[in-house]
XYZ file of C-alpha atoms in Angstrom:
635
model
C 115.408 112.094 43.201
C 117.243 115.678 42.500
C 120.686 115.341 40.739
C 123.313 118.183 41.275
C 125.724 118.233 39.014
C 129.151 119.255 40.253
C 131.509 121.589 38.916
C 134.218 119.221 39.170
C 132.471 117.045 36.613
C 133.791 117.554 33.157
C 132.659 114.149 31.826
C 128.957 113.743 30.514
C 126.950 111.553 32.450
C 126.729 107.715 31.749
C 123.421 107.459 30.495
C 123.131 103.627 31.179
C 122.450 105.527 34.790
C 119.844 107.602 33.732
C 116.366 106.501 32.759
C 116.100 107.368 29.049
C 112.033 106.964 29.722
C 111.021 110.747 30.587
C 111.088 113.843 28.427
C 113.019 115.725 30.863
C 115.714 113.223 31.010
C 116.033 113.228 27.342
C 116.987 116.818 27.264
C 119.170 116.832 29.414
C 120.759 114.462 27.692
C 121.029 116.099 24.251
C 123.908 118.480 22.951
C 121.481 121.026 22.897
C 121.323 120.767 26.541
C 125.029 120.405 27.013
C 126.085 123.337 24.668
C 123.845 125.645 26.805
C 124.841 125.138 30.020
C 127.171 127.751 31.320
C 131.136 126.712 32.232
C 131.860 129.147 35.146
C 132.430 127.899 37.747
C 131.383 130.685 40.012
C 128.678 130.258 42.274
C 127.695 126.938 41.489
C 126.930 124.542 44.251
C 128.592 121.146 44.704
C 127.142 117.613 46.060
C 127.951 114.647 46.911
C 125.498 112.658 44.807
C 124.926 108.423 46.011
C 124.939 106.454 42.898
C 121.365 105.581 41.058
C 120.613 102.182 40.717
C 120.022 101.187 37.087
C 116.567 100.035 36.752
C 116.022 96.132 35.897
C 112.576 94.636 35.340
C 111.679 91.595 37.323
C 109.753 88.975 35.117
C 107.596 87.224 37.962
C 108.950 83.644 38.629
C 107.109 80.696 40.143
C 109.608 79.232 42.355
C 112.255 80.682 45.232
C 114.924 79.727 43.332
C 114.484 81.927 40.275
C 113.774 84.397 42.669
C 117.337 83.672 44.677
C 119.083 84.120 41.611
C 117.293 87.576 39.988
C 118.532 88.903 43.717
C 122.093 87.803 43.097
C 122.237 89.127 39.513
C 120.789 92.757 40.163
C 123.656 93.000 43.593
C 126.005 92.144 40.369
C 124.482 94.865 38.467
C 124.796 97.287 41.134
C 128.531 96.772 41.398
C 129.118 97.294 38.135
C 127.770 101.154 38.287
C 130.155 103.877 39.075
C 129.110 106.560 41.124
C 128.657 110.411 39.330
C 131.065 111.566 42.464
C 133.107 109.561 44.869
C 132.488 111.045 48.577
C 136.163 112.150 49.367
C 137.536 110.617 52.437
C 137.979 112.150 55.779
C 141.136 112.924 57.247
C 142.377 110.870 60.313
C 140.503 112.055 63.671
C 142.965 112.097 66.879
C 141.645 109.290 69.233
C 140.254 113.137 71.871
C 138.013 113.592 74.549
C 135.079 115.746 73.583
C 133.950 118.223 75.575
C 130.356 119.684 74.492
C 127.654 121.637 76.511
C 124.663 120.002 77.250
C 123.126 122.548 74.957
C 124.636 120.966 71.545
C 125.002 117.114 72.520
C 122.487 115.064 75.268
C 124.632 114.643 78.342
C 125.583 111.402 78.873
C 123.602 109.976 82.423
C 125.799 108.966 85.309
C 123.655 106.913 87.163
C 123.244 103.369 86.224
C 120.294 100.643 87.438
C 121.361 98.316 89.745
C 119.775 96.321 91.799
C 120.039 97.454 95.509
C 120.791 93.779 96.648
C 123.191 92.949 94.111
C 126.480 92.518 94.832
C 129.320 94.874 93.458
C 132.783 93.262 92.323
C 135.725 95.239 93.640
C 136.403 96.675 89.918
C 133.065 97.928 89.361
C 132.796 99.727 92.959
C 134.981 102.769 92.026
C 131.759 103.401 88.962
C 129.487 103.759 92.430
C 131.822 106.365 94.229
C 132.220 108.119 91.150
C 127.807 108.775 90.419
C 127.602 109.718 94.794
C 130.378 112.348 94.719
C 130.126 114.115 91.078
C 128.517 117.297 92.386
C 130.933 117.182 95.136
C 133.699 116.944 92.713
C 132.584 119.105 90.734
C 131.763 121.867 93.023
C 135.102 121.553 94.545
C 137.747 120.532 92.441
C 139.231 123.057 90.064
C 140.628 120.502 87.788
C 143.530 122.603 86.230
C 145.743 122.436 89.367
C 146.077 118.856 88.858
C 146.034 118.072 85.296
C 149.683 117.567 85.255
C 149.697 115.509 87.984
C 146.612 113.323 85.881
C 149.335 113.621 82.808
C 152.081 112.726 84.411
C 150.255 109.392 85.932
C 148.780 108.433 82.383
C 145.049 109.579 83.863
C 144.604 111.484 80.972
C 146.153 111.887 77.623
C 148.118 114.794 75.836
C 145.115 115.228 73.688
C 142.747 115.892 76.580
C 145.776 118.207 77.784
C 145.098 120.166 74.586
C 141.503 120.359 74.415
C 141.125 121.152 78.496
C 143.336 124.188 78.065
C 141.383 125.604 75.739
C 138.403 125.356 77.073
C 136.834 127.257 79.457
C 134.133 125.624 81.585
C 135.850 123.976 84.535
C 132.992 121.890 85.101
C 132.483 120.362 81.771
C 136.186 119.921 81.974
C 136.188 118.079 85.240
C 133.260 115.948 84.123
C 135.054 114.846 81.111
C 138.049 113.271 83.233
C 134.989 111.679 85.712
C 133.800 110.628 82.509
C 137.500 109.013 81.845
C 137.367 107.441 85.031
C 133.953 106.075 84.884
C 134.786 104.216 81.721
C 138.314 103.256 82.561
C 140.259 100.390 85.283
C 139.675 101.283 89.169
C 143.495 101.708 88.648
C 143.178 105.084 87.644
C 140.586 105.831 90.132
C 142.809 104.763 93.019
C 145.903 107.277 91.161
C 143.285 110.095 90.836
C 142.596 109.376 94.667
C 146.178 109.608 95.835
C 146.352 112.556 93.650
C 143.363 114.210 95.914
C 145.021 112.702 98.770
C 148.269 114.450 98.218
C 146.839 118.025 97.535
C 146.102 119.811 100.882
C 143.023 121.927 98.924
C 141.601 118.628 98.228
C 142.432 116.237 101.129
C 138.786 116.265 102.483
C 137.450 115.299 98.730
C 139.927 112.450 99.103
C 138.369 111.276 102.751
C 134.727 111.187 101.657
C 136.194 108.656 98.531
C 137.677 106.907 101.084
C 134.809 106.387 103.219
C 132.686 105.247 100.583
C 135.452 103.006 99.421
C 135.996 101.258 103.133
C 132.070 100.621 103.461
C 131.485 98.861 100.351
C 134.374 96.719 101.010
C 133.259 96.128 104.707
C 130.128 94.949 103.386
C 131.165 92.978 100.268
C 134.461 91.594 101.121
C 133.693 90.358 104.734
C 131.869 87.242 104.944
C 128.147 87.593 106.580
C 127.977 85.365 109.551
C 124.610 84.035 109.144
C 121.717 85.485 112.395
C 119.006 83.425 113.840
C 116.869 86.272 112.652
C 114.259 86.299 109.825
C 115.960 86.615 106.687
C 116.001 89.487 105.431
C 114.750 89.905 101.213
C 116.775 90.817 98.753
C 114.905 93.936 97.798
C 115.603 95.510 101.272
C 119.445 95.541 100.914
C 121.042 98.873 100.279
C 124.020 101.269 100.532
C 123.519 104.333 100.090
C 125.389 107.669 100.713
C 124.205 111.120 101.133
C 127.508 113.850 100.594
C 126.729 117.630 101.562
C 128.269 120.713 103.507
C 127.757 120.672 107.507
C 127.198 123.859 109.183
C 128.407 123.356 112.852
C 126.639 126.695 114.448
C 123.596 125.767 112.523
C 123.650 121.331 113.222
C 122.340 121.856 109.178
C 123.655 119.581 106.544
C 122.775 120.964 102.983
C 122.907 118.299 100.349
C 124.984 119.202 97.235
C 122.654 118.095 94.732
C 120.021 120.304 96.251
C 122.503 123.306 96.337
C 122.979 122.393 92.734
C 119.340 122.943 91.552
C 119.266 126.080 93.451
C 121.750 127.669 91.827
C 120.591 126.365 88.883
C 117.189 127.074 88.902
C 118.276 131.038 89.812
C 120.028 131.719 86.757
C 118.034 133.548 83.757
C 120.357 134.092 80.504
C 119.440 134.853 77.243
C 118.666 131.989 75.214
C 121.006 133.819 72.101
C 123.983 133.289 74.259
C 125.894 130.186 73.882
C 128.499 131.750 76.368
C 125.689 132.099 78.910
C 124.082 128.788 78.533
C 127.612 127.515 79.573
C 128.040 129.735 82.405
C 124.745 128.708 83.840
C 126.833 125.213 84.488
C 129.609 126.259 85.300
C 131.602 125.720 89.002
C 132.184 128.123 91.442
C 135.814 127.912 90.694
C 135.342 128.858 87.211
C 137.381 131.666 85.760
C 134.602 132.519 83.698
C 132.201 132.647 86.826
C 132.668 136.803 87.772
C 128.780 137.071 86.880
C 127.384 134.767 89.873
C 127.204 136.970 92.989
C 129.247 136.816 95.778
C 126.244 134.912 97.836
C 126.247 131.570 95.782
C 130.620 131.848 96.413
C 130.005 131.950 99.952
C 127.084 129.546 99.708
C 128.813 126.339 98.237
C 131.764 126.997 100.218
C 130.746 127.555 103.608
C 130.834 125.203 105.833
C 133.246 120.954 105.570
C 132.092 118.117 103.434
C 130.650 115.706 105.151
C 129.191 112.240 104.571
C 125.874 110.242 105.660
C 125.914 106.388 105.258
C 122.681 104.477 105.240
C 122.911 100.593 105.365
C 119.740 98.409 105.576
C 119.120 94.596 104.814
C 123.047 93.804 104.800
C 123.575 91.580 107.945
C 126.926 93.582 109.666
C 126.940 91.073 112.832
C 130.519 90.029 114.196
C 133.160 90.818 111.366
C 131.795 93.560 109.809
C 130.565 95.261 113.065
C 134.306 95.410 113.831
C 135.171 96.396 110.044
C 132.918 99.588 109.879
C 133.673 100.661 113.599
C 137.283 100.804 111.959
C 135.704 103.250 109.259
C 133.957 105.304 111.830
C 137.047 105.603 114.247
C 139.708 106.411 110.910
C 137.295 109.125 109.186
C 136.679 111.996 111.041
C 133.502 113.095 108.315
C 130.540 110.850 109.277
C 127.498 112.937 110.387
C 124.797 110.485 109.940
C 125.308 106.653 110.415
C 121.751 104.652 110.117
C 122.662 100.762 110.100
C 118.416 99.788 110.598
C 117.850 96.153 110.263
C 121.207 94.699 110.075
C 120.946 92.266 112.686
C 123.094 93.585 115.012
C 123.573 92.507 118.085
C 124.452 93.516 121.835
C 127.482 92.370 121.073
C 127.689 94.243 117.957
C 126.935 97.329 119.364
C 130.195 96.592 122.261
C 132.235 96.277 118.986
C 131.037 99.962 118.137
C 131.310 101.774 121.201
C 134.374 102.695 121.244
C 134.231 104.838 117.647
C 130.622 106.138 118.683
C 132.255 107.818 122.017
C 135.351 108.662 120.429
C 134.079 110.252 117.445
C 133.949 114.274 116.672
C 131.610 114.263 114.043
C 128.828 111.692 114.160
C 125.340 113.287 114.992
C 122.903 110.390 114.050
C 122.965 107.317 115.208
C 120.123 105.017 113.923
C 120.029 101.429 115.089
C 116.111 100.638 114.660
C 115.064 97.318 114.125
C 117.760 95.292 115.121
C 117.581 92.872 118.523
C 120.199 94.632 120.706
C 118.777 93.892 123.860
C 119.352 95.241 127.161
C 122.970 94.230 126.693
C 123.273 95.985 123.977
C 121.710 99.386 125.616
C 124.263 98.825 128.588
C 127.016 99.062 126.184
C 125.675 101.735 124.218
C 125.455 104.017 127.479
C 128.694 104.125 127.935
C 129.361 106.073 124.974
C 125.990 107.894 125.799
C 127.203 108.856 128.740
C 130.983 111.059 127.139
C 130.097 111.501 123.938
C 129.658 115.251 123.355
C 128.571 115.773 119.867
C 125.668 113.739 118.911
C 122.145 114.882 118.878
C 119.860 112.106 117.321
C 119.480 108.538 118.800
C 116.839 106.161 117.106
C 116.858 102.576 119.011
C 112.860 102.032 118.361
C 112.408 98.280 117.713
C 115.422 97.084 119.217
C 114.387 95.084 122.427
C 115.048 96.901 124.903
C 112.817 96.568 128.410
C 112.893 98.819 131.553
C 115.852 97.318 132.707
C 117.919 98.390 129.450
C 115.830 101.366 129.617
C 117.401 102.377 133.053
C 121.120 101.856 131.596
C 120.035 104.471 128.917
C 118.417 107.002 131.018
C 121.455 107.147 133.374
C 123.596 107.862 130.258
C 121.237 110.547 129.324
C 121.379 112.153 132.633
C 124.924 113.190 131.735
C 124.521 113.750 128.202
C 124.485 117.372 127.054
C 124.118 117.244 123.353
C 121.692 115.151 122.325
C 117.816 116.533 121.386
C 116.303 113.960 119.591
C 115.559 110.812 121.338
C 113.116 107.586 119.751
C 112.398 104.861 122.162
C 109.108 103.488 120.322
C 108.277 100.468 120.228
C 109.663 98.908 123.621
C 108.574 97.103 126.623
C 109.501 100.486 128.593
C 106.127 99.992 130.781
C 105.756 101.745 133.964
C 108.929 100.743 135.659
C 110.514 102.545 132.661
C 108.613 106.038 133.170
C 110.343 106.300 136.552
C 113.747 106.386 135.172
C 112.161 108.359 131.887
C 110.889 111.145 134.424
C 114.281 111.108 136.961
C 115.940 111.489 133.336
C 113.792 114.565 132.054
C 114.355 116.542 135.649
C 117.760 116.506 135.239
C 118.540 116.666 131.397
C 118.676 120.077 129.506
C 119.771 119.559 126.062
C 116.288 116.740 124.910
C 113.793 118.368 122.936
C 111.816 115.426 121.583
C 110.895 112.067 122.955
C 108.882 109.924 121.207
C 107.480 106.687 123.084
C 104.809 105.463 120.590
C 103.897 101.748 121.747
C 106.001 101.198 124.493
C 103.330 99.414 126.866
C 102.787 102.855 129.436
C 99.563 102.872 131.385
C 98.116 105.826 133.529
C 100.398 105.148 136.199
C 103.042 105.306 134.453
C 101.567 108.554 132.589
C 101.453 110.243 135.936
C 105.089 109.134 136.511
C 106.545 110.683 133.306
C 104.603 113.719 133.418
C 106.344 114.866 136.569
C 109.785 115.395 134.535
C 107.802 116.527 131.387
C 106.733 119.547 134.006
C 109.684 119.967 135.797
C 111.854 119.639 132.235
C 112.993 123.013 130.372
C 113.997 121.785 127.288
C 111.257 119.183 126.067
C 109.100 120.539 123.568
C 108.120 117.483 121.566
C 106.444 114.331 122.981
C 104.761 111.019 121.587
C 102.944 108.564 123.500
C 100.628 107.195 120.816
C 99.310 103.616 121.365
C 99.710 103.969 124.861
C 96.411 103.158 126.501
C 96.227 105.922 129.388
C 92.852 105.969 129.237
C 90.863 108.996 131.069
C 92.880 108.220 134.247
C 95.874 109.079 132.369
C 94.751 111.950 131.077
C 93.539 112.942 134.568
C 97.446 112.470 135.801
C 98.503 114.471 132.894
C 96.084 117.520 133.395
C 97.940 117.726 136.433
C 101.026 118.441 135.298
C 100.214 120.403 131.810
C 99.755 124.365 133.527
C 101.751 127.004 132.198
C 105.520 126.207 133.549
C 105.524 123.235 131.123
C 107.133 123.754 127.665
C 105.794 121.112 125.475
C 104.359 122.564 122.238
C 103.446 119.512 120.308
C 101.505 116.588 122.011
C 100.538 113.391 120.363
C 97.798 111.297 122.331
C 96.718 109.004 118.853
C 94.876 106.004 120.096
C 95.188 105.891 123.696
C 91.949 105.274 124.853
C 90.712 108.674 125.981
C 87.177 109.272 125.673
C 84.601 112.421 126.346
C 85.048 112.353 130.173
C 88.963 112.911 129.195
C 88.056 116.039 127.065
C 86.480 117.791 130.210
C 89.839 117.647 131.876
C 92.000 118.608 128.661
C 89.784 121.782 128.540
C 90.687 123.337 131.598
C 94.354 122.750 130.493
C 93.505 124.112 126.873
C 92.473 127.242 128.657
C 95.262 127.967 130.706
C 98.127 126.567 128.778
C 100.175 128.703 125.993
C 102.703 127.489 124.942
C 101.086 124.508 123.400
C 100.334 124.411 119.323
C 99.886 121.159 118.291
C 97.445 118.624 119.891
C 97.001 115.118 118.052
C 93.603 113.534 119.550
C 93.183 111.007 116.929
C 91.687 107.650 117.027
C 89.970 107.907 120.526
C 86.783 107.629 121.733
C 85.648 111.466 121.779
C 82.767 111.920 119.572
C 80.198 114.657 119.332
C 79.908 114.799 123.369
C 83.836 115.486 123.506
C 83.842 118.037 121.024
C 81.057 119.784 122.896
C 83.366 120.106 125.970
C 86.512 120.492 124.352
C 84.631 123.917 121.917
C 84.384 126.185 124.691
C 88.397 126.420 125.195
C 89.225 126.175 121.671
C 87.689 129.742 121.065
C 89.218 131.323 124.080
C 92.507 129.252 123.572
C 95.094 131.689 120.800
C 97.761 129.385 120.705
C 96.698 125.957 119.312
C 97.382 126.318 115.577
C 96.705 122.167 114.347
C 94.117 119.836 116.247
C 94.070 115.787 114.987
C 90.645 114.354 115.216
C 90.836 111.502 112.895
C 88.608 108.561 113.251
C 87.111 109.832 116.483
C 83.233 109.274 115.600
C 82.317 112.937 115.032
C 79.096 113.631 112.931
C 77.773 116.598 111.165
C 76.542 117.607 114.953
C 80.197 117.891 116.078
C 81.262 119.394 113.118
C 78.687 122.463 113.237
C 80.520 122.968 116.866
C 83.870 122.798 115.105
C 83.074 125.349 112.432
C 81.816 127.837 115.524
C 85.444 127.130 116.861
C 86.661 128.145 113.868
C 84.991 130.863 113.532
C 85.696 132.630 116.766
C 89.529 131.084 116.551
C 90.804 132.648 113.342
C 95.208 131.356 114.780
C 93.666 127.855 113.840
C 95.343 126.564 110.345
C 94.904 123.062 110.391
C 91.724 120.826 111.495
C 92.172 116.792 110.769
C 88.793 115.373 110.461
C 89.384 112.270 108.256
C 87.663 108.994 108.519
C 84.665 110.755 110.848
C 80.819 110.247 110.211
C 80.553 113.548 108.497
C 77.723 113.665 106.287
C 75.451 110.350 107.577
C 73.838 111.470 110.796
C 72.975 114.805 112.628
C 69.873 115.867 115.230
C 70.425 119.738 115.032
C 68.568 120.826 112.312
C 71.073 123.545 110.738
C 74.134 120.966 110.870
C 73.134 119.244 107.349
C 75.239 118.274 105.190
C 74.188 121.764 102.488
C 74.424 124.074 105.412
C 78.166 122.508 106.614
C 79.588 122.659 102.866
C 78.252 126.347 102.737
C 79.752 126.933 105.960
C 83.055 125.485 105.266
C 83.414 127.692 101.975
C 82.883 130.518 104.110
C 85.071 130.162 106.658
C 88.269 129.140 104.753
C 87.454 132.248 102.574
C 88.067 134.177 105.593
C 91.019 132.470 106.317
C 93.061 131.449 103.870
C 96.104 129.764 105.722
C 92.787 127.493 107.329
C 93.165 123.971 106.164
C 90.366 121.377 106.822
C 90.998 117.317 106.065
C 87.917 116.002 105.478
C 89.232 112.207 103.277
C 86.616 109.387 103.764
C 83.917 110.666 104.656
C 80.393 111.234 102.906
C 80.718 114.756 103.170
C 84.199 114.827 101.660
C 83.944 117.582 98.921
């Protein structure tokens, strides 16, 4: 151990401190030593030394006891020594709020783990609001032009007043009072809201804290009547909100966390700057914010706050169906509301109605996976039917049969908005296509339909596909797991010539086989406006690729093909590659899960000359990407 000696210190040391044993303790010890040493007390440095424990030798002992007793006597021994220099003590410290960059002290992490079935008590809820909206916040709020207001209502103290004003990141300062909030009553949280609530700049921050406050009490505070449904586990319950800015030209939310990163991520200061590292955080509002460009300004703040709300696993039949169609009718800032598996009912959905069709904002509407039923579907069209502003309807999974399916489609026929239509997973059937293809003649506004699973045959194929032709507006369509079979496809080449405006097809496992492929060529040849074709999981094989080859080099519009798990071997593939070739608009080919690599009968399609092949054609076009997972020849 070094010992400083102080220049404070005009007493010579207690040598019962000191270890007598060494030479160079001795000297310094001796009047010699002292007598030498200089007195000024210019430039000589001072420390705080911690007292030196005097040394006592520990005879070994034979019992615990004795042992007890030596440990008691040296503590004695170590009270009795008096320090060289007593540490002087520090002056009182104001009970302040400090606010630090993230540069000097580790930011302190918002979010906390909870379990996303747990459930939150009424004073803990306010924490919850507080972690979704703090970009929002802090994007938004210049906290300044309220800090009286906070003072006056005991928010925050005079010391914060002090340190605030002198400050001058607004962000770190409004982070700091989150930071009060988070730790403190949901008293305070409910003034700072009514503070919001009262300022016309920042009445809209004070809606979206008000709609996440009114959904977590509909779902906590109103008893759950229990459902004849499966119960639902306790891992699947959530509630969850998404906040960001909607663009109304555009139909575009942007997220504020992601806007957040990208301004973020563009900023490039010198790392000798503390002034810049702070600037790099700090808000839009921020008076010391002249260096961002006028783009990121007109970025954050273009376009109104808006809120999604995403509730799964938390049963909202009967009283809460009532209690959040209250929330959607009062707050006029819902874009997205997905309520998936929350065992709704028809009668649920009667209860919502009314807000869906009165509403000016909502634009999603999820209800997947819960048993509405054709009752439900004939109350839902009846705000299908005037509703003028949303553009995304999910009710796949929900029970609904041709007959509900006919409700629906009659809505839709008057429906101008939405584009974005998913009816998977129903007992549509044939009767269904009828009122699917009446709908698609006279609708304008749908641009994707997605029927995956809903029990069509080729009858019913033929049926739709006379509205898919006739229809200006449908570009994307879905009827995977829909055994048409070759017939289908037959009643579909009918219809695909070159008025029809679909550009992405999916036909995934419906039964088509080689015979199919000679029909889809003809199409293939004469279509254009068609990119994406999804063949996978049908019976097409080497024979099917042979006849579908031909078109795919003439055709310049197809840019992806899907021929997963379709039984194609290296024979199929060497056709494929010639496609390829010839085709250079082609940038995706899906060949997973084939028999590439264990069988060919052409004697230039092994597995050597396919992987040479491949490397050569992907060299010559580099946007080309070719899936090739489980199979042999896979590398």
């Amino acid at each position: 151990m070094f010992l400083f000696r102080s220049n404070s210190i005009s007493t010579p040391r207690n040598s019962a401190v000191i270890n007598p044993g060494s030479e160079r303790n001795s000297f310094i010890m001796s009047q010699e030593h002292r007598n030498s040493r200089p007195r000024d007390n210019a430039n000589i440095p001072t420390a705080h030394v911690a007292p030196v424990r005097q040394e006592v030798s520990v005879k070994p002992v034979e019992n615990n006891n004795d042992i007890l007793e030596k440990k008691d006597k040296i503590i004695q021994n170590v009270d009795e020594v008096k320090p060289i220099i007593s540490r002087p003590a520090r002056d009182p410290v104001p009970n302040r709020i400090k606010i630090v960059t993230p540069d000097l002290t580790p930011r302190r992490n918002f979010s906390r783990q909870r379990r996303a079935s747990e459930i939150v008590p009424q004073e803990e809820r306010h924490k919850l609001i507080i972690q979704s909206s703090l970009e929002l916040l802090c994007q938004k709020l210049d906290p300044l032009t309220i800090i009286n207001e906070l003072r006056e209502k005991n928010v925050v103290s005079e010391d914060d007043i002090q340190a605030f004003q002198e400050h001058p990141d607004r962000r770190l300062i409004c982070e700091s009072i989150l930071h009060n909030l988070l730790e403190g009553p949901y008293s305070k949280f409910f003034i700072f809201c009514d503070i919001l609530r009262n300022n016309t700049d920042y009445n809209c921050l004070a809606v979206i804290l008000d709609v996440m406050k009114d959904t977590y009490d509909v779902v906590y505070n109103i008893p759950a009547i229990p459902s004849e449904e499966v119960p639902v586990m306790e891992e699947e319950k959530a509630v969850t909100f998404e906040i960001g800015y909607y663009n109304a030209d555009t139909g575009i939310m942007k997220p504020v966390v992601e806007l957040e990163k990208t301004r973020d991520t563009s900023k490039r200061f010198s790392r000798d700057s503390l002034f810049f590292k702070r600037a790099s955080r700090l808000s839009y509002m921020s008076v010391s914010s002249e260096g961002r460009n006028s783009e990121e300004s007109v970025l954050i703040n273009h376009g109104t706050p808006v809120i999604n709300i995403c509730i799964s696993g938390h049963s909202l039949h009967e009283g809460r169906a009532k209690g959040l169609s209250k929330v959607v009718s009062k707050y006029n800032c819902i874009l997205e509301l997905r309520i998936g598996k929350t065992q709704l009912t028809g009668r649920d959905v009667g209860h919502m109605s009314q807000a869906i069709q009165n509403s000016a904002c909502l634009a999603v509407l999820d209800l997947r996976l819960n048993s509405i039923g054709n009752e439900g579907a004939r109350l839902l069209s009846v705000p299908l039917a005037k509703n003028s502003h949303l553009r995304q309807l999910n009710i796949s999974s929900t029970g609904i049969d041709h007959e509900g399916c006919k409700n629906l489609c009659d809505a839709l026929k008057q429906n101008s908005s939405i584009t974005d239509v998913d009816m998977s997973f129903l007992e549509i059937g044939d009767s269904g296509c009828i009122c699917l293809g009446n709908m698609l003649k006279q609708n304008k506004s749908i641009s994707k339909l997605r029927l995956r699973s809903s029990g069509i045959s080729w009858i019913g194929c033929g049926i739709l596909f006379e509205g898919v032709q006739q229809s200006r507006s449908l570009n994307v369509l879905d009827l995977s797991r829909n055994f048409i079979g070759d017939n289908g496809m037959e009643m579909m080449c009918r219809h695909l010539n070159e008025k029809c405006a679909l550009v992405e097809l999916n036909l995934e496992n419906c039964g088509i086989t080689s015979s199919g492929c000679a029909m889809l060529s003809d199409v293939i040849l004469s279509n254009k406006t068609l990119t994406n074709l999804d063949l996978s999981v049908n019976f097409i094989a080497d024979t099917g690729i042979t006849k579908l080859s031909a078109a795919l080099e003439r055709n310049k519009s197809i840019k992806t093909i899907g021929l997963n798990m379709c039984g194609i071997t290296n024979d199929g593939f060497s056709k494929l590659l010639d496609v390829l070739e010839c085709n250079p608009t082609m940038t995706l080919l899906k060949l997973c899960y084939n028999r590439l690599g264990k069988e060919h009968t052409n004697p230039s399609a092994t597995s050597d000359d396919l992987k040479y092949r491949v490397r050569i054609v992907t060299s010559s076009n580099p946007k080309l990407k070719i899936l090739l997972w489980g199979n042999s020849f896979d590398d």
